[in-house]
PDB file of C-alpha atoms in Angstrom:
ATOM      1  CA  MET A1451     -16.021  -1.302 -15.460  1.00 73.00           C
ATOM      2  CA  GLN A1452     -14.596   1.625 -13.293  1.00 73.00           C
ATOM      3  CA  GLN A1453     -14.098  -0.402 -10.325  1.00 76.00           C
ATOM      4  CA  ALA A1454     -10.660  -1.902  -8.655  1.00 76.00           C
ATOM      5  CA  ARG A1455     -10.344  -6.021  -9.586  1.00 79.00           C
ATOM      6  CA  TRP A1456      -8.267  -8.197  -7.200  1.00 88.00           C
ATOM      7  CA  ILE A1457      -6.055 -10.204  -9.100  1.00 92.00           C
ATOM      8  CA  GLY A1458      -4.164 -12.532  -6.799  1.00 91.00           C
ATOM      9  CA  TYR A1459      -1.002 -12.721  -8.659  1.00 94.00           C
ATOM     10  CA  PRO A1460       1.895 -14.742  -6.577  1.00 95.00           C
ATOM     11  CA  ARG A1461       3.963 -11.431  -5.300  1.00 96.00           C
ATOM     12  CA  ALA A1462       0.694 -10.183  -3.931  1.00 96.00           C
ATOM     13  CA  LYS A1463      -0.140 -12.986  -2.458  1.00 96.00           C
ATOM     14  CA  GLU A1464       2.845 -13.565  -1.182  1.00 97.00           C
ATOM     15  CA  VAL A1465       3.189 -10.046   0.367  1.00 98.00           C
ATOM     16  CA  LEU A1466       0.009 -10.598   2.212  1.00 98.00           C
ATOM     17  CA  GLU A1467       1.061 -14.038   3.228  1.00 97.00           C
ATOM     18  CA  LYS A1468       4.181 -12.221   5.223  1.00 97.00           C
ATOM     19  CA  LEU A1469       1.589  -9.719   6.309  1.00 98.00           C
ATOM     20  CA  GLU A1470      -0.595 -12.535   8.160  1.00 98.00           C
ATOM     21  CA  GLY A1471       3.103 -13.425   9.631  1.00 97.00           C
ATOM     22  CA  LEU A1472       3.964 -10.135  10.974  1.00 97.00           C
ATOM     23  CA  LEU A1473      -0.358  -9.619  12.463  1.00 97.00           C
ATOM     24  CA  ASN A1474       0.049 -13.101  14.262  1.00 96.00           C
ATOM     25  CA  HIS A1475       3.663 -12.846  15.170  1.00 96.00           C
ATOM     26  CA  PRO A1476       4.287 -13.606  18.922  1.00 95.00           C
ATOM     27  CA  HIS A1477       5.091 -10.193  20.940  1.00 93.00           C
ATOM     28  CA  LYS A1478       8.655 -10.113  22.142  1.00 92.00           C
ATOM     29  CA  ALA A1479      10.536  -6.476  22.246  1.00 88.00           C
ATOM     30  CA  ARG A1480      12.429  -5.819  19.108  1.00 90.00           C
ATOM     31  CA  MET A1481       9.471  -6.695  16.978  1.00 94.00           C
ATOM     32  CA  PRO A1482       9.995  -7.399  13.175  1.00 94.00           C
ATOM     33  CA  ASN A1483       8.422  -4.778  10.328  1.00 95.00           C
ATOM     34  CA  MET A1484       8.122  -4.342   6.642  1.00 96.00           C
ATOM     35  CA  LEU A1485       8.908  -1.978   4.113  1.00 96.00           C
ATOM     36  CA  LEU A1486       6.960  -2.689   0.941  1.00 97.00           C
ATOM     37  CA  VAL A1487       8.384  -0.540  -1.902  1.00 96.00           C
ATOM     38  CA  GLY A1488       7.032  -0.311  -5.434  1.00 95.00           C
ATOM     39  CA  GLU A1489       6.873   1.955  -8.114  1.00 94.00           C
ATOM     40  CA  THR A1490       3.565   4.924  -7.930  1.00 93.00           C
ATOM     41  CA  ASN A1491       0.351   2.449  -9.050  1.00 93.00           C
ATOM     42  CA  ASN A1492       2.112  -0.528  -9.243  1.00 95.00           C
ATOM     43  CA  GLY A1493      -0.483  -2.203  -6.312  1.00 94.00           C
ATOM     44  CA  LYS A1494       0.888  -1.039  -3.554  1.00 96.00           C
ATOM     45  CA  THR A1495      -2.279   0.457  -1.787  1.00 94.00           C
ATOM     46  CA  VAL A1496      -4.894  -2.256  -3.558  1.00 94.00           C
ATOM     47  CA  ILE A1497      -2.974  -5.524  -1.670  1.00 97.00           C
ATOM     48  CA  VAL A1498      -3.157  -3.141   1.148  1.00 97.00           C
ATOM     49  CA  ASN A1499      -6.691  -2.791   0.778  1.00 96.00           C
ATOM     50  CA  ARG A1500      -6.800  -6.085   0.733  1.00 96.00           C
ATOM     51  CA  PHE A1501      -5.446  -7.063   3.632  1.00 98.00           C
ATOM     52  CA  LEU A1502      -7.512  -4.490   5.322  1.00 97.00           C
ATOM     53  CA  GLU A1503     -10.680  -5.837   4.474  1.00 96.00           C
ATOM     54  CA  GLY A1504      -9.817  -8.893   6.342  1.00 97.00           C
ATOM     55  CA  HIS A1505      -9.159  -7.495   9.607  1.00 97.00           C
ATOM     56  CA  PRO A1506     -11.939  -4.972   9.776  1.00 96.00           C
ATOM     57  CA  PRO A1507     -12.643  -2.780  13.046  1.00 94.00           C
ATOM     58  CA  ASP A1508     -15.427  -4.599  15.182  1.00 92.00           C
ATOM     59  CA  ASP A1509     -17.854  -2.662  17.194  1.00 86.00           C
ATOM     60  CA  ASN A1510     -17.761  -4.702  20.280  1.00 79.00           C
ATOM     61  CA  PRO A1511     -20.796  -3.586  21.203  1.00 78.00           C
ATOM     62  CA  SER A1512     -20.565  -6.134  24.355  1.00 77.00           C
ATOM     63  CA  GLY A1513     -17.079  -4.542  25.869  1.00 73.00           C
ATOM     64  CA  GLU A1514     -16.317  -0.882  25.975  1.00 77.00           C
ATOM     65  CA  ALA A1515     -13.747  -0.465  23.079  1.00 79.00           C
ATOM     66  CA  ILE A1516     -13.875  -0.930  19.671  1.00 88.00           C
ATOM     67  CA  HIS A1517     -11.057  -3.083  18.484  1.00 94.00           C
ATOM     68  CA  VAL A1518      -9.292  -2.608  15.792  1.00 96.00           C
ATOM     69  CA  PRO A1519      -6.372  -4.817  14.351  1.00 97.00           C
ATOM     70  CA  VAL A1520      -5.227  -3.396  11.798  1.00 98.00           C
ATOM     71  CA  LEU A1521      -5.190   0.631  11.456  1.00 98.00           C
ATOM     72  CA  SER A1522      -3.350   2.388   8.401  1.00 98.00           C
ATOM     73  CA  ILE A1523      -2.733   5.886   7.777  1.00 97.00           C
ATOM     74  CA  GLU A1524      -1.488   7.994   5.593  1.00 96.00           C
ATOM     75  CA  ALA A1525       2.600   9.783   6.583  1.00 95.00           C
ATOM     76  CA  PRO A1526       2.158  13.594   6.555  1.00 95.00           C
ATOM     77  CA  PRO A1527       4.031  15.745   3.622  1.00 94.00           C
ATOM     78  CA  THR A1528       6.852  16.096   5.399  1.00 93.00           C
ATOM     79  CA  PRO A1529       8.255  14.274   8.470  1.00 93.00           C
ATOM     80  CA  ASP A1530       6.326  16.156  11.523  1.00 94.00           C
ATOM     81  CA  GLU A1531       5.742  13.885  14.932  1.00 94.00           C
ATOM     82  CA  ALA A1532       3.120  15.772  15.996  1.00 95.00           C
ATOM     83  CA  ARG A1533       1.002  15.936  12.581  1.00 95.00           C
ATOM     84  CA  PHE A1534       1.789  11.594  12.549  1.00 96.00           C
ATOM     85  CA  TYR A1535      -0.233  11.726  16.084  1.00 97.00           C
ATOM     86  CA  ASP A1536      -3.069  13.913  15.013  1.00 96.00           C
ATOM     87  CA  GLU A1537      -2.861  11.919  12.040  1.00 96.00           C
ATOM     88  CA  ILE A1538      -3.423   9.300  13.886  1.00 97.00           C
ATOM     89  CA  LEU A1539      -5.891  10.085  16.561  1.00 96.00           C
ATOM     90  CA  TYR A1540      -7.709  11.341  14.007  1.00 95.00           C
ATOM     91  CA  LYS A1541      -8.654   8.268  12.212  1.00 94.00           C
ATOM     92  CA  LEU A1542      -9.913   7.162  15.047  1.00 94.00           C
ATOM     93  CA  ASN A1543     -12.178   9.207  16.002  1.00 92.00           C
ATOM     94  CA  ILE A1544     -10.345  10.863  19.190  1.00 92.00           C
ATOM     95  CA  PRO A1545     -10.875  14.170  20.647  1.00 92.00           C
ATOM     96  CA  PHE A1546      -7.320  15.731  20.553  1.00 90.00           C
ATOM     97  CA  ARG A1547      -6.089  19.201  20.761  1.00 90.00           C
ATOM     98  CA  LYS A1548      -3.523  20.768  18.160  1.00 88.00           C
ATOM     99  CA  SER A1549      -2.538  22.748  20.307  1.00 91.00           C
ATOM    100  CA  ASP A1550      -0.920  19.651  22.756  1.00 92.00           C
ATOM    101  CA  ARG A1551       2.857  19.276  23.260  1.00 95.00           C
ATOM    102  CA  VAL A1552       3.998  16.306  21.603  1.00 95.00           C
ATOM    103  CA  SER A1553       4.549  14.160  24.512  1.00 95.00           C
ATOM    104  CA  ASN A1554       1.406  14.509  25.552  1.00 95.00           C
ATOM    105  CA  LYS A1555       0.220  13.145  22.126  1.00 96.00           C
ATOM    106  CA  ALA A1556       2.547  10.789  21.719  1.00 96.00           C
ATOM    107  CA  LEU A1557       1.313   9.217  25.282  1.00 96.00           C
ATOM    108  CA  GLN A1558      -2.138   9.661  24.102  1.00 96.00           C
ATOM    109  CA  VAL A1559      -1.746   7.617  21.354  1.00 97.00           C
ATOM    110  CA  GLU A1560      -0.030   4.775  22.915  1.00 97.00           C
ATOM    111  CA  LYS A1561      -2.933   5.054  25.525  1.00 96.00           C
ATOM    112  CA  VAL A1562      -5.867   4.449  22.720  1.00 96.00           C
ATOM    113  CA  PHE A1563      -4.085   1.753  21.287  1.00 97.00           C
ATOM    114  CA  ARG A1564      -3.983  -0.661  23.942  1.00 96.00           C
ATOM    115  CA  TYR A1565      -7.483   0.426  24.253  1.00 94.00           C
ATOM    116  CA  VAL A1566      -8.789  -0.572  21.170  1.00 95.00           C
ATOM    117  CA  GLY A1567      -6.292  -3.623  20.717  1.00 95.00           C
ATOM    118  CA  LEU A1568      -4.355  -2.673  17.965  1.00 97.00           C
ATOM    119  CA  ARG A1569      -1.735  -5.462  16.401  1.00 97.00           C
ATOM    120  CA  MET A1570      -0.224  -3.703  13.708  1.00 98.00           C
ATOM    121  CA  LEU A1571       0.007  -0.311  12.381  1.00 98.00           C
ATOM    122  CA  ILE A1572       0.465   0.934   8.528  1.00 98.00           C
ATOM    123  CA  VAL A1573       2.248   3.915   7.000  1.00 97.00           C
ATOM    124  CA  ASP A1574       1.669   4.787   3.976  1.00 97.00           C
ATOM    125  CA  GLU A1575       3.752   7.469   1.660  1.00 95.00           C
ATOM    126  CA  ILE A1576       6.471   6.434   4.215  1.00 94.00           C
ATOM    127  CA  HIS A1577       8.920   8.249   1.397  1.00 94.00           C
ATOM    128  CA  ASN A1578       7.300  11.473   2.947  1.00 94.00           C
ATOM    129  CA  LEU A1579      10.415  11.798   5.211  1.00 90.00           C
ATOM    130  CA  LEU A1580      12.535  12.817   2.619  1.00 90.00           C
ATOM    131  CA  ALA A1581      10.945  16.184   2.395  1.00 90.00           C
ATOM    132  CA  GLY A1582      12.663  17.192   5.546  1.00 86.00           C
ATOM    133  CA  HIS A1583      15.752  18.254   7.155  1.00 88.00           C
ATOM    134  CA  GLU A1584      17.133  14.907   8.828  1.00 87.00           C
ATOM    135  CA  LYS A1585      17.256  16.569  12.416  1.00 89.00           C
ATOM    136  CA  ARG A1586      13.280  15.785  11.419  1.00 91.00           C
ATOM    137  CA  GLN A1587      13.850  12.760  10.063  1.00 91.00           C
ATOM    138  CA  ARG A1588      15.825  11.220  12.845  1.00 90.00           C
ATOM    139  CA  GLN A1589      12.611  12.863  14.852  1.00 91.00           C
ATOM    140  CA  PHE A1590       9.551  11.252  13.175  1.00 93.00           C
ATOM    141  CA  LEU A1591      11.887   7.486  12.656  1.00 92.00           C
ATOM    142  CA  ASN A1592      12.591   7.705  16.255  1.00 92.00           C
ATOM    143  CA  ALA A1593       8.444   8.107  17.077  1.00 94.00           C
ATOM    144  CA  LEU A1594       8.272   5.008  14.641  1.00 94.00           C
ATOM    145  CA  LYS A1595      10.864   3.231  16.385  1.00 92.00           C
ATOM    146  CA  TRP A1596       9.016   3.835  20.236  1.00 94.00           C
ATOM    147  CA  LEU A1597       5.817   2.612  19.224  1.00 95.00           C
ATOM    148  CA  THR A1598       7.030  -0.866  17.981  1.00 95.00           C
ATOM    149  CA  ASN A1599       8.915  -0.778  21.254  1.00 94.00           C
ATOM    150  CA  THR A1600       6.549   0.174  23.406  1.00 95.00           C
ATOM    151  CA  LEU A1601       4.092  -1.202  21.885  1.00 96.00           C
ATOM    152  CA  GLN A1602       5.644  -4.555  20.654  1.00 97.00           C
ATOM    153  CA  ILE A1603       3.460  -4.245  17.782  1.00 97.00           C
ATOM    154  CA  PRO A1604       5.016  -4.023  14.141  1.00 97.00           C
ATOM    155  CA  ILE A1605       5.203  -1.779  11.687  1.00 97.00           C
ATOM    156  CA  VAL A1606       4.387  -1.765   8.306  1.00 97.00           C
ATOM    157  CA  GLY A1607       5.748   1.030   5.681  1.00 96.00           C
ATOM    158  CA  VAL A1608       4.801   1.657   2.604  1.00 97.00           C
ATOM    159  CA  GLY A1609       6.200   3.861  -0.125  1.00 95.00           C
ATOM    160  CA  THR A1610       7.993   4.441  -3.544  1.00 94.00           C
ATOM    161  CA  PRO A1611      11.370   3.104  -3.721  1.00 92.00           C
ATOM    162  CA  GLU A1612      12.792   6.544  -2.426  1.00 90.00           C
ATOM    163  CA  ALA A1613      11.312   5.141   1.456  1.00 88.00           C
ATOM    164  CA  THR A1614      14.341   2.983   1.331  1.00 88.00           C
ATOM    165  CA  ALA A1615      16.967   5.973   1.483  1.00 85.00           C
ATOM    166  CA  ALA A1616      14.457   7.303   3.980  1.00 82.00           C
ATOM    167  CA  LEU A1617      14.940   4.526   6.223  1.00 84.00           C
ATOM    168  CA  ARG A1618      18.754   4.557   5.734  1.00 82.00           C
ATOM    169  CA  VAL A1619      18.600   7.743   8.327  1.00 81.00           C
ATOM    170  CA  ASP A1620      18.523   5.665  11.145  1.00 79.00           C
ATOM    171  CA  PRO A1621      20.801   2.252  10.967  1.00 79.00           C
ATOM    172  CA  GLN A1622      18.493   1.464  13.746  1.00 78.00           C
ATOM    173  CA  VAL A1623      15.257   1.358  12.233  1.00 80.00           C
ATOM    174  CA  ARG A1624      16.240   0.205   9.127  1.00 79.00           C
ATOM    175  CA  ASN A1625      17.745  -2.937  10.163  1.00 83.00           C
ATOM    176  CA  ARG A1626      14.385  -3.660  11.650  1.00 86.00           C
ATOM    177  CA  PHE A1627      12.407  -3.615   8.476  1.00 91.00           C
ATOM    178  CA  THR A1628      12.416  -6.003   6.179  1.00 91.00           C
ATOM    179  CA  PRO A1629      11.976  -4.755   2.439  1.00 92.00           C
ATOM    180  CA  MET A1630       9.576  -6.519  -0.008  1.00 95.00           C
ATOM    181  CA  GLU A1631       9.616  -5.373  -3.568  1.00 96.00           C
ATOM    182  CA  LEU A1632       6.880  -4.727  -6.005  1.00 96.00           C
ATOM    183  CA  PRO A1633       8.983  -4.246  -8.575  1.00 95.00           C
ATOM    184  CA  LYS A1634       7.331  -3.307 -11.987  1.00 96.00           C
ATOM    185  CA  TRP A1635       6.748  -6.470 -14.794  1.00 97.00           C
ATOM    186  CA  GLU A1636       8.635  -7.675 -17.953  1.00 97.00           C
ATOM    187  CA  ASN A1637       7.294  -8.488 -21.238  1.00 97.00           C
ATOM    188  CA  ASP A1638       6.980 -12.425 -20.155  1.00 97.00           C
ATOM    189  CA  LYS A1639       4.734 -15.382 -19.479  1.00 96.00           C
ATOM    190  CA  ALA A1640       4.029 -14.005 -16.345  1.00 96.00           C
ATOM    191  CA  PHE A1641       2.460 -10.957 -17.858  1.00 97.00           C
ATOM    192  CA  ARG A1642       1.142 -12.894 -19.999  1.00 97.00           C
ATOM    193  CA  ARG A1643      -0.485 -15.056 -17.265  1.00 97.00           C
ATOM    194  CA  LEU A1644      -1.825 -11.757 -15.810  1.00 97.00           C
ATOM    195  CA  LEU A1645      -4.124 -10.876 -19.432  1.00 97.00           C
ATOM    196  CA  ALA A1646      -5.607 -13.945 -18.885  1.00 96.00           C
ATOM    197  CA  SER A1647      -6.255 -12.806 -14.969  1.00 95.00           C
ATOM    198  CA  PHE A1648      -7.235  -9.653 -15.685  1.00 95.00           C
ATOM    199  CA  GLU A1649      -9.581 -10.741 -18.832  1.00 95.00           C
ATOM    200  CA  ARG A1650     -11.442 -13.288 -16.920  1.00 94.00           C
ATOM    201  CA  THR A1651     -12.746  -9.989 -14.638  1.00 92.00           C
ATOM    202  CA  LEU A1652     -13.775  -8.309 -17.891  1.00 91.00           C
ATOM    203  CA  PRO A1653     -17.443  -8.312 -18.997  1.00 89.00           C
ATOM    204  CA  LEU A1654     -16.979  -8.966 -22.494  1.00 94.00           C
ATOM    205  CA  LYS A1655     -18.904 -10.945 -25.108  1.00 95.00           C
ATOM    206  CA  TRP A1656     -16.448 -12.231 -26.772  1.00 96.00           C
ATOM    207  CA  PRO A1657     -12.827 -13.929 -25.842  1.00 96.00           C
ATOM    208  CA  SER A1658     -10.111 -10.561 -26.603  1.00 97.00           C
ATOM    209  CA  ASN A1659      -6.718 -13.223 -25.974  1.00 96.00           C
ATOM    210  CA  LEU A1660      -5.350 -10.658 -24.022  1.00 97.00           C
ATOM    211  CA  HIS A1661      -2.140 -13.210 -23.202  1.00 96.00           C
ATOM    212  CA  GLU A1662      -1.360 -12.910 -27.680  1.00 96.00           C
ATOM    213  CA  ARG A1663       2.400 -11.813 -28.048  1.00 94.00           C
ATOM    214  CA  GLU A1664       1.444  -8.802 -29.802  1.00 96.00           C
ATOM    215  CA  LEU A1665      -1.226  -7.238 -27.730  1.00 97.00           C
ATOM    216  CA  ALA A1666       0.405  -8.123 -24.765  1.00 97.00           C
ATOM    217  CA  ARG A1667       3.514  -6.385 -26.066  1.00 97.00           C
ATOM    218  CA  ARG A1668       1.762  -3.345 -26.790  1.00 97.00           C
ATOM    219  CA  LEU A1669      -0.561  -3.592 -23.195  1.00 98.00           C
ATOM    220  CA  HIS A1670       3.022  -3.702 -21.483  1.00 98.00           C
ATOM    221  CA  ALA A1671       4.247  -1.228 -23.190  1.00 97.00           C
ATOM    222  CA  LEU A1672       1.678   1.504 -22.336  1.00 98.00           C
ATOM    223  CA  SER A1673       1.730   0.477 -19.050  1.00 97.00           C
ATOM    224  CA  GLU A1674       5.089   0.645 -19.027  1.00 97.00           C
ATOM    225  CA  GLY A1675       4.950  -2.633 -16.575  1.00 97.00           C
ATOM    226  CA  THR A1676       2.847  -1.085 -13.523  1.00 97.00           C
ATOM    227  CA  ILE A1677      -0.911  -3.037 -12.716  1.00 96.00           C
ATOM    228  CA  GLY A1678      -1.617  -0.172 -11.876  1.00 95.00           C
ATOM    229  CA  GLU A1679      -1.491   1.976 -15.387  1.00 96.00           C
ATOM    230  CA  LEU A1680      -2.888  -1.763 -16.802  1.00 96.00           C
ATOM    231  CA  ALA A1681      -5.399  -1.908 -14.592  1.00 95.00           C
ATOM    232  CA  ASP A1682      -7.022   1.525 -15.915  1.00 95.00           C
ATOM    233  CA  LEU A1683      -6.232   0.982 -19.449  1.00 96.00           C
ATOM    234  CA  LEU A1684      -8.006  -2.762 -19.629  1.00 96.00           C
ATOM    235  CA  GLY A1685     -11.033  -0.404 -18.011  1.00 95.00           C
ATOM    236  CA  MET A1686     -11.576   1.902 -20.369  1.00 95.00           C
ATOM    237  CA  ALA A1687     -10.464  -0.457 -23.760  1.00 96.00           C
ATOM    238  CA  ALA A1688     -13.478  -2.342 -22.317  1.00 96.00           C
ATOM    239  CA  ILE A1689     -15.740   0.550 -21.844  1.00 95.00           C
ATOM    240  CA  GLU A1690     -14.765   1.338 -25.898  1.00 96.00           C
ATOM    241  CA  ALA A1691     -15.088  -2.323 -26.565  1.00 96.00           C
ATOM    242  CA  ILE A1692     -18.423  -1.989 -24.879  1.00 95.00           C
ATOM    243  CA  ARG A1693     -19.709   1.376 -27.014  1.00 95.00           C
ATOM    244  CA  GLY A1694     -18.700   0.496 -30.436  1.00 94.00           C
ATOM    245  CA  GLY A1695     -20.103  -3.197 -30.096  1.00 94.00           C
ATOM    246  CA  GLU A1696     -17.354  -4.895 -30.370  1.00 92.00           C
ATOM    247  CA  GLU A1697     -17.140  -6.830 -27.435  1.00 95.00           C
ATOM    248  CA  CYS A1698     -13.754  -7.330 -27.362  1.00 96.00           C
ATOM    249  CA  ILE A1699     -10.726  -5.847 -26.723  1.00 97.00           C
ATOM    250  CA  ASN A1700      -7.954  -5.944 -29.946  1.00 96.00           C
ATOM    251  CA  SER A1701      -4.848  -4.063 -30.573  1.00 95.00           C
ATOM    252  CA  GLN A1702      -6.670  -1.642 -33.355  1.00 95.00           C
ATOM    253  CA  LEU A1703      -8.854  -0.590 -30.172  1.00 96.00           C
ATOM    254  CA  VAL A1704      -5.927  -0.368 -27.677  1.00 97.00           C
ATOM    255  CA  GLY A1705      -4.639   2.251 -30.066  1.00 94.00           C
ATOM    256  CA  ALA A1706      -7.276   4.023 -30.974  1.00 95.00           C
ATOM    257  CA  LEU A1707      -7.448   5.292 -27.493  1.00 95.00           C
ATOM    258  CA  GLY A1708      -4.817   7.984 -27.440  1.00 94.00           C
ATOM    259  CA  TRP A1709      -3.505   6.257 -23.809  1.00 96.00           C
ATOM    260  CA  THR A1710       0.169   8.477 -22.702  1.00 96.00           C
ATOM    261  CA  PRO A1711       1.744   6.072 -21.010  1.00 95.00           C
ATOM    262  CA  PRO A1712       4.079   7.521 -17.127  1.00 94.00           C
ATOM    263  CA  SER A1713       6.563   8.583 -18.832  1.00 93.00           C
ATOM    264  CA  LYS A1714       5.663  10.627 -21.027  1.00 93.00           C
ATOM    265  CA  ARG A1715       2.876  12.380 -19.150  1.00 87.00           C
TER     266      ARG A1715
END
């Protein structure tokens, strides 16, 4: 019950299709990029992980180097270009010296990316850019621009809605990133279809009818329209349903969980 579950709802499929299109985009001087934005715990990481599962590294035993079509890293806590390169090299298990000049690390990253055949770079938590002065923000964005120009690969930024503001520092960078939003769910037919999809993944003996209006309303209020919160809430509810012997989720059981909505924590 506590394992991550993939629910292929329409917006998630749309994002995956967009990522596939970017990965297979022909090389050109000005590569298209994407900015995936959404509230915390609203499915961004799950979608990225799903995409990564479809494009894993290849050991390439008959060749000279491993093939890494897609690399996903987390942006440093502050817009630090040196730490950005360190994270890339560390993720690829490439030896490096922290004391090296930034320019040397940049050239090392470029060489490694070409060596492993990288076709896309994903930078998660890109809103961390806002945790530094504007000069540092520009330097970090210039590093992204340099990588996409030099290697002619797409870069995908992933973050909270604040990520949009982070890219405004450099209009040239901002114009290259097409935003895709994962909005919060409304309590509507789409949300009830989502609940029905979740219910099909729950190993309970009896139907819960999560999509019925009153139970759907309660689940929406407690999750505040974020899919990650909903998944955790339903997982806890299903465990309690099994422990209690009811083998289904109802409004009374959900109310007894003592679940605190995100905004009240």
